[in-house]
Short mmCIF file of C-alpha atoms and ligand atoms in Angstrom, two decimals:
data_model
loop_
_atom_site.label_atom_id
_atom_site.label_comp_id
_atom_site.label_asym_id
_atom_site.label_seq_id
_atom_site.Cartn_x
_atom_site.Cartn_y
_atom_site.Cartn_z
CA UNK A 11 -1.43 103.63 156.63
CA UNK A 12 1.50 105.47 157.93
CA UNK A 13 2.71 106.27 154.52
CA UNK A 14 5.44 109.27 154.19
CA UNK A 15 3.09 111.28 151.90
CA UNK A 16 0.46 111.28 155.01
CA UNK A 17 3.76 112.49 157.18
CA UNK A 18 3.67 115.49 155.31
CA UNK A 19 0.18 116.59 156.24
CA UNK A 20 0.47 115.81 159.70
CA UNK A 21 3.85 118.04 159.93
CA UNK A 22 1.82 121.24 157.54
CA UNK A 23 2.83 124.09 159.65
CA UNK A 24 1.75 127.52 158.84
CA UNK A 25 3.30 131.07 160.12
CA UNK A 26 1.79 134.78 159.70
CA UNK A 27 4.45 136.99 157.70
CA UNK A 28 2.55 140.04 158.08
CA UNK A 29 -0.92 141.10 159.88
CA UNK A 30 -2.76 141.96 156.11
CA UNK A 31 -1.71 138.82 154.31
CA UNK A 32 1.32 136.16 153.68
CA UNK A 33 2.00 132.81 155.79
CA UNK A 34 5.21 130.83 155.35
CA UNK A 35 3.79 126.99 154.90
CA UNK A 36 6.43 124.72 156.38
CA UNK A 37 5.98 120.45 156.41
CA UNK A 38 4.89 120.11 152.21
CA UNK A 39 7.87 118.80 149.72
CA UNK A 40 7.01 119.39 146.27
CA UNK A 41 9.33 116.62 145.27
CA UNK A 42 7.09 114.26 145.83
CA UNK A 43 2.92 113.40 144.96
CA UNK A 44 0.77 115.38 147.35
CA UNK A 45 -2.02 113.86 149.18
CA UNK A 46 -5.34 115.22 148.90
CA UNK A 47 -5.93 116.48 152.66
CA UNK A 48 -2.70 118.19 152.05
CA UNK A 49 -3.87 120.03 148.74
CA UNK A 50 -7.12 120.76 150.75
CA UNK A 51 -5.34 122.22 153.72
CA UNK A 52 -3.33 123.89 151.11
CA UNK A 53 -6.24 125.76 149.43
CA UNK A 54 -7.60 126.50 152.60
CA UNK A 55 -4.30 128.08 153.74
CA UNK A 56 -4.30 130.02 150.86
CA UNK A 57 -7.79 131.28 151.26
CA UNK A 58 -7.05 132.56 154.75
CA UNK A 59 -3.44 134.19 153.87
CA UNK A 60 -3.77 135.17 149.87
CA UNK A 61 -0.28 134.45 149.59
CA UNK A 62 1.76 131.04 150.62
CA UNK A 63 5.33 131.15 150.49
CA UNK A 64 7.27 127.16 150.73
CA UNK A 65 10.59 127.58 151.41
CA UNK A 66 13.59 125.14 150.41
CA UNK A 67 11.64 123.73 147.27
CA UNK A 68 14.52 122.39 145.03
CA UNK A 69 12.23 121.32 142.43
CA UNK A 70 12.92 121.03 138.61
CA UNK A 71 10.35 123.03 136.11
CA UNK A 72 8.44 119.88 134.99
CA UNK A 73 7.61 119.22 139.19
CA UNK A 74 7.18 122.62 139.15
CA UNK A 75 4.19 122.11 136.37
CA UNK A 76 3.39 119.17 138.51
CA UNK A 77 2.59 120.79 141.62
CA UNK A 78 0.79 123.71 140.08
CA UNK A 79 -2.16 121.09 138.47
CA UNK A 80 -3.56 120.33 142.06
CA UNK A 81 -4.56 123.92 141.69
CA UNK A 82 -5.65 124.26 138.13
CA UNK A 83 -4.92 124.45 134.53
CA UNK A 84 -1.39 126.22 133.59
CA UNK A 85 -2.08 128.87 131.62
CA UNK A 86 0.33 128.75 128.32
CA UNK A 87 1.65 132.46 127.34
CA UNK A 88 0.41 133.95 123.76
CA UNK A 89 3.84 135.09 123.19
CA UNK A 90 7.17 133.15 122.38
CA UNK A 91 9.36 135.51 124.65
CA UNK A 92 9.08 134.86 128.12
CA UNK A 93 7.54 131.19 127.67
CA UNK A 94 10.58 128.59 128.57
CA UNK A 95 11.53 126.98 125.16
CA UNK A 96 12.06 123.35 127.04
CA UNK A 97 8.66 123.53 128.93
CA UNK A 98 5.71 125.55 127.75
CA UNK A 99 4.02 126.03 130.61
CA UNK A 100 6.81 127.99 132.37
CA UNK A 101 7.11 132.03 132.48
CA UNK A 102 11.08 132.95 132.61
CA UNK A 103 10.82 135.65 134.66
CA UNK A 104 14.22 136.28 134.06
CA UNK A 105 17.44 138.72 133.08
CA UNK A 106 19.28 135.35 131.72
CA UNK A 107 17.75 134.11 128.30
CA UNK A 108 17.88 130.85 127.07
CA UNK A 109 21.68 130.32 126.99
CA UNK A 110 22.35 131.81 130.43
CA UNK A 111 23.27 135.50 129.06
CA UNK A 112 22.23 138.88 131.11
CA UNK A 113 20.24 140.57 128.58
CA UNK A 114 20.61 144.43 129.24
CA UNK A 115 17.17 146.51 130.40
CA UNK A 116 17.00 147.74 126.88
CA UNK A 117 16.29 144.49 125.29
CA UNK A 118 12.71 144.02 124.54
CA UNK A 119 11.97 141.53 126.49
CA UNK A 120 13.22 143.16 129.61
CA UNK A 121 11.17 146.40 128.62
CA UNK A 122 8.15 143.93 128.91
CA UNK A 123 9.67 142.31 132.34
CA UNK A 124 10.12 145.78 133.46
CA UNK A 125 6.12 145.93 133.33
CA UNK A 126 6.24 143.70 136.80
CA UNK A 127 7.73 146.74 138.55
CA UNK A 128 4.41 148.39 138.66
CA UNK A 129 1.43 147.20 140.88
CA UNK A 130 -0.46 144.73 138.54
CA UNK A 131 -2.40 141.13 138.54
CA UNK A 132 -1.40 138.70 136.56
CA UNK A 133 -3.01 138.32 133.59
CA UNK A 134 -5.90 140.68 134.16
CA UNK A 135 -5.77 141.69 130.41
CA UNK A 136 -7.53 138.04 129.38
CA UNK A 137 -11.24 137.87 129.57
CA UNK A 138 -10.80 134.93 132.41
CA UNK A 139 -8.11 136.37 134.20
CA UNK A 140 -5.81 134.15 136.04
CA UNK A 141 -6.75 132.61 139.39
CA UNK A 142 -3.58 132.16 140.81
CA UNK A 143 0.56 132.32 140.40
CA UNK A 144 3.60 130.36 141.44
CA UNK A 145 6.70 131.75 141.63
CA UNK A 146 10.05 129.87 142.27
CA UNK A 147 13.29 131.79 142.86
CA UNK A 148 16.31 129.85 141.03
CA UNK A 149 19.00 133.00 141.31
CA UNK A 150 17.23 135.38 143.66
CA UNK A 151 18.86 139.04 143.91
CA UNK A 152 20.57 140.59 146.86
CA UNK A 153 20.40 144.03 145.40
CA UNK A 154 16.73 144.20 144.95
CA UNK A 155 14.19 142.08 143.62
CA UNK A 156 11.91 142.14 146.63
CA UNK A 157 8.37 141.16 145.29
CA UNK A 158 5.32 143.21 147.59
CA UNK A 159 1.83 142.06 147.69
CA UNK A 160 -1.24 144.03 148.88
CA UNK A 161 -4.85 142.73 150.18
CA UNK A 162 -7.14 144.19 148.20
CA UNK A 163 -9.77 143.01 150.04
CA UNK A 164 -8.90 145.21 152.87
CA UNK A 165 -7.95 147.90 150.91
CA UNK A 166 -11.85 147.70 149.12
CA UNK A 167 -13.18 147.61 152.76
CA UNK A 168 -10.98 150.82 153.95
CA UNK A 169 -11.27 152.90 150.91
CA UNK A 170 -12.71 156.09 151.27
CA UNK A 171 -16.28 156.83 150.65
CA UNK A 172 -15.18 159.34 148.24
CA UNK A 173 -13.07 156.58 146.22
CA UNK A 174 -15.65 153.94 146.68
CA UNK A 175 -18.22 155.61 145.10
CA UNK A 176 -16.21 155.64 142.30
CA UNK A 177 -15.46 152.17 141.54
CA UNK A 178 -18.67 151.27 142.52
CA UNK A 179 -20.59 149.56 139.69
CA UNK A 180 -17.85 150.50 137.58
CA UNK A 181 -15.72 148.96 135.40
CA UNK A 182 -11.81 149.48 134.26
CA UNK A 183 -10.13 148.62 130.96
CA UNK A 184 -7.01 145.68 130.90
CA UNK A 185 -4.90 146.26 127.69
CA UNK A 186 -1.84 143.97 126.90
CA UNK A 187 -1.03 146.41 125.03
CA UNK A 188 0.22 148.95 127.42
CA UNK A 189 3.55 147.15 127.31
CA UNK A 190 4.37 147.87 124.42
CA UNK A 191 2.85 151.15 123.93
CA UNK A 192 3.92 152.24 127.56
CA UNK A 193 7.51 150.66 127.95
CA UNK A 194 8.67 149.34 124.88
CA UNK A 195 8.27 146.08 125.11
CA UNK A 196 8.21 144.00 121.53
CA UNK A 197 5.29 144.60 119.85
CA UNK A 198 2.58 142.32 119.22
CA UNK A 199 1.88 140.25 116.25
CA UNK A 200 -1.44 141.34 113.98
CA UNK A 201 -2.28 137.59 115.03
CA UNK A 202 -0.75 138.08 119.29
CA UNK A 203 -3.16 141.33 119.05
CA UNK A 204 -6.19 139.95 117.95
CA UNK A 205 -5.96 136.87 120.12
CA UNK A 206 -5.93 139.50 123.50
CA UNK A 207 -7.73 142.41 122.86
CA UNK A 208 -8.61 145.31 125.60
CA UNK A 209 -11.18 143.55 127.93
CA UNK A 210 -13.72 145.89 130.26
CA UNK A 211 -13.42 144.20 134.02
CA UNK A 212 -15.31 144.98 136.81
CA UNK A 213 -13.13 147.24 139.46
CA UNK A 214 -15.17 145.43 142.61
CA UNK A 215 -15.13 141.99 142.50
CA UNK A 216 -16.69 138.88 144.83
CA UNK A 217 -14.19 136.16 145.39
CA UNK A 218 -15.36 132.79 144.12
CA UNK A 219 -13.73 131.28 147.01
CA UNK A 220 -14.54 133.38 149.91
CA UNK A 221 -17.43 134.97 148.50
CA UNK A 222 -15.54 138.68 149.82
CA UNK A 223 -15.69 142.07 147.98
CA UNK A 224 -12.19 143.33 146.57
CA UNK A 225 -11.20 145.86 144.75
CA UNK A 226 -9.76 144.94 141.01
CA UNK A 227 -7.35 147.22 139.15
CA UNK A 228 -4.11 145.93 137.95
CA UNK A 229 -1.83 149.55 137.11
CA UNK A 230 0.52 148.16 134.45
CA UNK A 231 -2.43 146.83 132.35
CA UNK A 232 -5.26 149.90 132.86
CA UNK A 233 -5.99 152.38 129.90
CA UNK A 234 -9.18 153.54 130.50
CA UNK A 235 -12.07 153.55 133.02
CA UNK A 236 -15.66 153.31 132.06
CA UNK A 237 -17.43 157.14 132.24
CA UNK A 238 -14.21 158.83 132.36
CA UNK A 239 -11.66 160.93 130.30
CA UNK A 240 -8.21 159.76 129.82
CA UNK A 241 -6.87 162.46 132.72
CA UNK A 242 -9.74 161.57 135.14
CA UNK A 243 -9.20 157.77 134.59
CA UNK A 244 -5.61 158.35 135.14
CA UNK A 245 -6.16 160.25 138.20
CA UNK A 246 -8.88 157.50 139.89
CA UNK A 247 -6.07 154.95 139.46
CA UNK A 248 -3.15 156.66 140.56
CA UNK A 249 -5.35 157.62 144.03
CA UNK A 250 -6.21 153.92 144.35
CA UNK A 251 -3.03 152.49 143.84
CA UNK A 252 -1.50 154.80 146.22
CA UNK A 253 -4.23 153.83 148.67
CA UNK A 254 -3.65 150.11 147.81
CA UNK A 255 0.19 150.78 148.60
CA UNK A 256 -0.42 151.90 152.07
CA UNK A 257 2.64 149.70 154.31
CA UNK A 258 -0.20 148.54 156.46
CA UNK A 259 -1.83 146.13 153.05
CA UNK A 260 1.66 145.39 151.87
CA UNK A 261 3.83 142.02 152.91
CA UNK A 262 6.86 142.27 151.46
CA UNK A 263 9.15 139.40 150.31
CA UNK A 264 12.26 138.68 150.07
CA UNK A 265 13.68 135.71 148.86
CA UNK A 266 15.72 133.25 149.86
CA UNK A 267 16.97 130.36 147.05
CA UNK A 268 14.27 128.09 146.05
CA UNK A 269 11.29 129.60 147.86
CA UNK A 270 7.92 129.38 145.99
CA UNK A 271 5.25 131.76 146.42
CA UNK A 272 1.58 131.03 145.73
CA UNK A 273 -0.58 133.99 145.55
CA UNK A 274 -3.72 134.54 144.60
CA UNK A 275 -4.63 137.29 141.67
CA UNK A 276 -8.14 137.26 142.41
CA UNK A 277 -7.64 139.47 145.85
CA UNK A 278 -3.98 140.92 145.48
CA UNK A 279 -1.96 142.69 143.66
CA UNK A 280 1.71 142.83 143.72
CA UNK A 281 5.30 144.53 142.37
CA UNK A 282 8.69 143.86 142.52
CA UNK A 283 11.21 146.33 143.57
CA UNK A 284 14.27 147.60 140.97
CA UNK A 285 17.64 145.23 140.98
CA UNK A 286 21.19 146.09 139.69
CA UNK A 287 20.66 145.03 135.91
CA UNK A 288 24.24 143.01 136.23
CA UNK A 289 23.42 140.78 138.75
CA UNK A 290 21.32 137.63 137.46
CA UNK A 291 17.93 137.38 138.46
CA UNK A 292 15.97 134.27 137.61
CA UNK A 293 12.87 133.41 138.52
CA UNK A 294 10.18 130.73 137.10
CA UNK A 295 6.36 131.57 137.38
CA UNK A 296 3.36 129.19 136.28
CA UNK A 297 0.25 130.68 135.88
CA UNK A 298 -3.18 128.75 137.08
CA UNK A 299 -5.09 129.74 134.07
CA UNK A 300 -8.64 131.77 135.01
CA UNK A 301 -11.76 129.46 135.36
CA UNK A 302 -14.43 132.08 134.65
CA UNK A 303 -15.57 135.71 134.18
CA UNK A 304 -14.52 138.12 136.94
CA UNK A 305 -17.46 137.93 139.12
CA UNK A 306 -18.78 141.87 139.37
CA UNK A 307 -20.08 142.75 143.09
C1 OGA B 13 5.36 137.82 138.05
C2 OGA B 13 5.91 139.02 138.64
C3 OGA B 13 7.52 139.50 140.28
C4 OGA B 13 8.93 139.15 140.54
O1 OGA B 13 6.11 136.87 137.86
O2 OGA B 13 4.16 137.81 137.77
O3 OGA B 13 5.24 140.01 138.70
O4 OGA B 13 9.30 139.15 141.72
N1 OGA B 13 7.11 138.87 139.14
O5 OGA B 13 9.68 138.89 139.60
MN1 MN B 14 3.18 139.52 137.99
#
């Protein structure tokens, strides 16, 4: 009975890191199978806090895979950049590329990395945007590189009347494309383009989880809003985000070697902050690929 997997649920010990959102999960090794009452207090864990972070998780990409399949199904990326070339289901989040080499910010495929430094959710471009993210920091920065996350279901329940009217039974545009067109990034393939065109998403959304109301608009990927010219659309999401932004939504992290963060893209959105471009930064994300249509409230 007393088996060392069932040690690990017994020990699951769970810490606020700020009042909105964030909990430090202590007690869970990723090195080894986990046991369903621990993926179950897991999930529930990450219902209550939106984002987990496990600290001192020295685990290798394909674990890394591994632990992200008690979740759901790793999304693959459309692109070659950024997908690891020795496992597929890895995002290098990264300034190194495949030999170990600091690739300068004018290199394409920083221009697109560069996209993560404005609020966004992960893959809110795809018509089944992506439920979830883990993050593991292999070379984390001292110069920077602190990633912020905001609730945004308590930034739908404090927006202003004037704001909420707004997004109210209304929906926002999610372009890939903005990358490219807005920072340079590589652009896509005739083939990479047709496979993720501009999808309309609903900008309040009901949790499939928790059943709550959040608001849904991910910066880096908006280009349009439903009813609205290009300045007014501009101006409705620059007066969210800022709202969204507000220090007392935002947990911010910073990370010590081998922490993983779990967060959840279906109720936050997140950033990270500028780093000196000569210091190496790596980081590997898997994606837990969207289940169904954003649910509109
Ligand atoms: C991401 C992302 C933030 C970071 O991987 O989705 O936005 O801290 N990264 O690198
Ligand atoms: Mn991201």
């Amino acid at each position: 009975m007393a088996s060392a997997s069932q040690a690990q649920t017994a020990d699951l010990q769970i810490r606020k890191l700020h009042p909105a959102l964030g909990a430090e999960v202590r007690g869970v090794d990723f090195n080894r199978p986990l046991p369903e009452t621990t993926v179950t207090a897991i999930k529930q864990a990450w219902a209550d806090h939106l984002v987990l972070v496990f600290p001192d998780q020295h685990v290798t990409d394909e674990q890394h895979v591994a632990v992200t399949r008690y979740f759901g199904e790793p999304e693959v990326f459309h692109q070659d950049i950024i997908k690891s070339k020795r496992v597929r289901e890895i995002f290098r989040v990264a300034n190194t590329d495949d030999d170990g080499k600091i690739m300068p910010p004018s290199h394409p495929t920083m221009r697109q990395l560069s996209g993560a430094q404005k609020w966004h959710t992960d893959s809110s471009y795809r018509e089944r945007p992506a439920v979830g993210s883990l993050l593991h920091g292999i070379e984390v920065s001292r110069t920077g590189g602190i990633t912020c996350f905001t609730n945004m279901y308590a930034v739908y329940e404090a927006l202003p009347e004037r704001l909420k009217a707004k997004v109210q039974g209304r929906r926002a545009r999610h372009d890939f494309g903005m990358l490219s067109r807005e920072l340079g990034a590589r652009q896509p393939t005739e083939a990479e383009r047709k496979a993720m065109p501009a999808v309309w998403q609903p900008m309040v959304r009901i949790h499939p989880v928790t059943g709550r109301k959040s608001l849904f608009i991910s910066p880096t990927y908006n280009d349009a809003v439903e009813g609205m010219d290009d300045t007014e659309a501009v101006a409705l999401i620059r007066d969210l985000t800022e709202f969204a932004e507000r220090k007392q939504f935002v947990y911010e992290h910073r990370w010590e070697t081998d922490d993983i963060l779990m967060w959840d893209n279906r109720c936050t959105m997140h950033y990270v902050t500028p780093y000196d471009p000569t210091e190496r930064r790596v980081m590997h994300r898997t994606t837990i690929a969207g289940d169904a249509e954003v649910m509109a409230a």
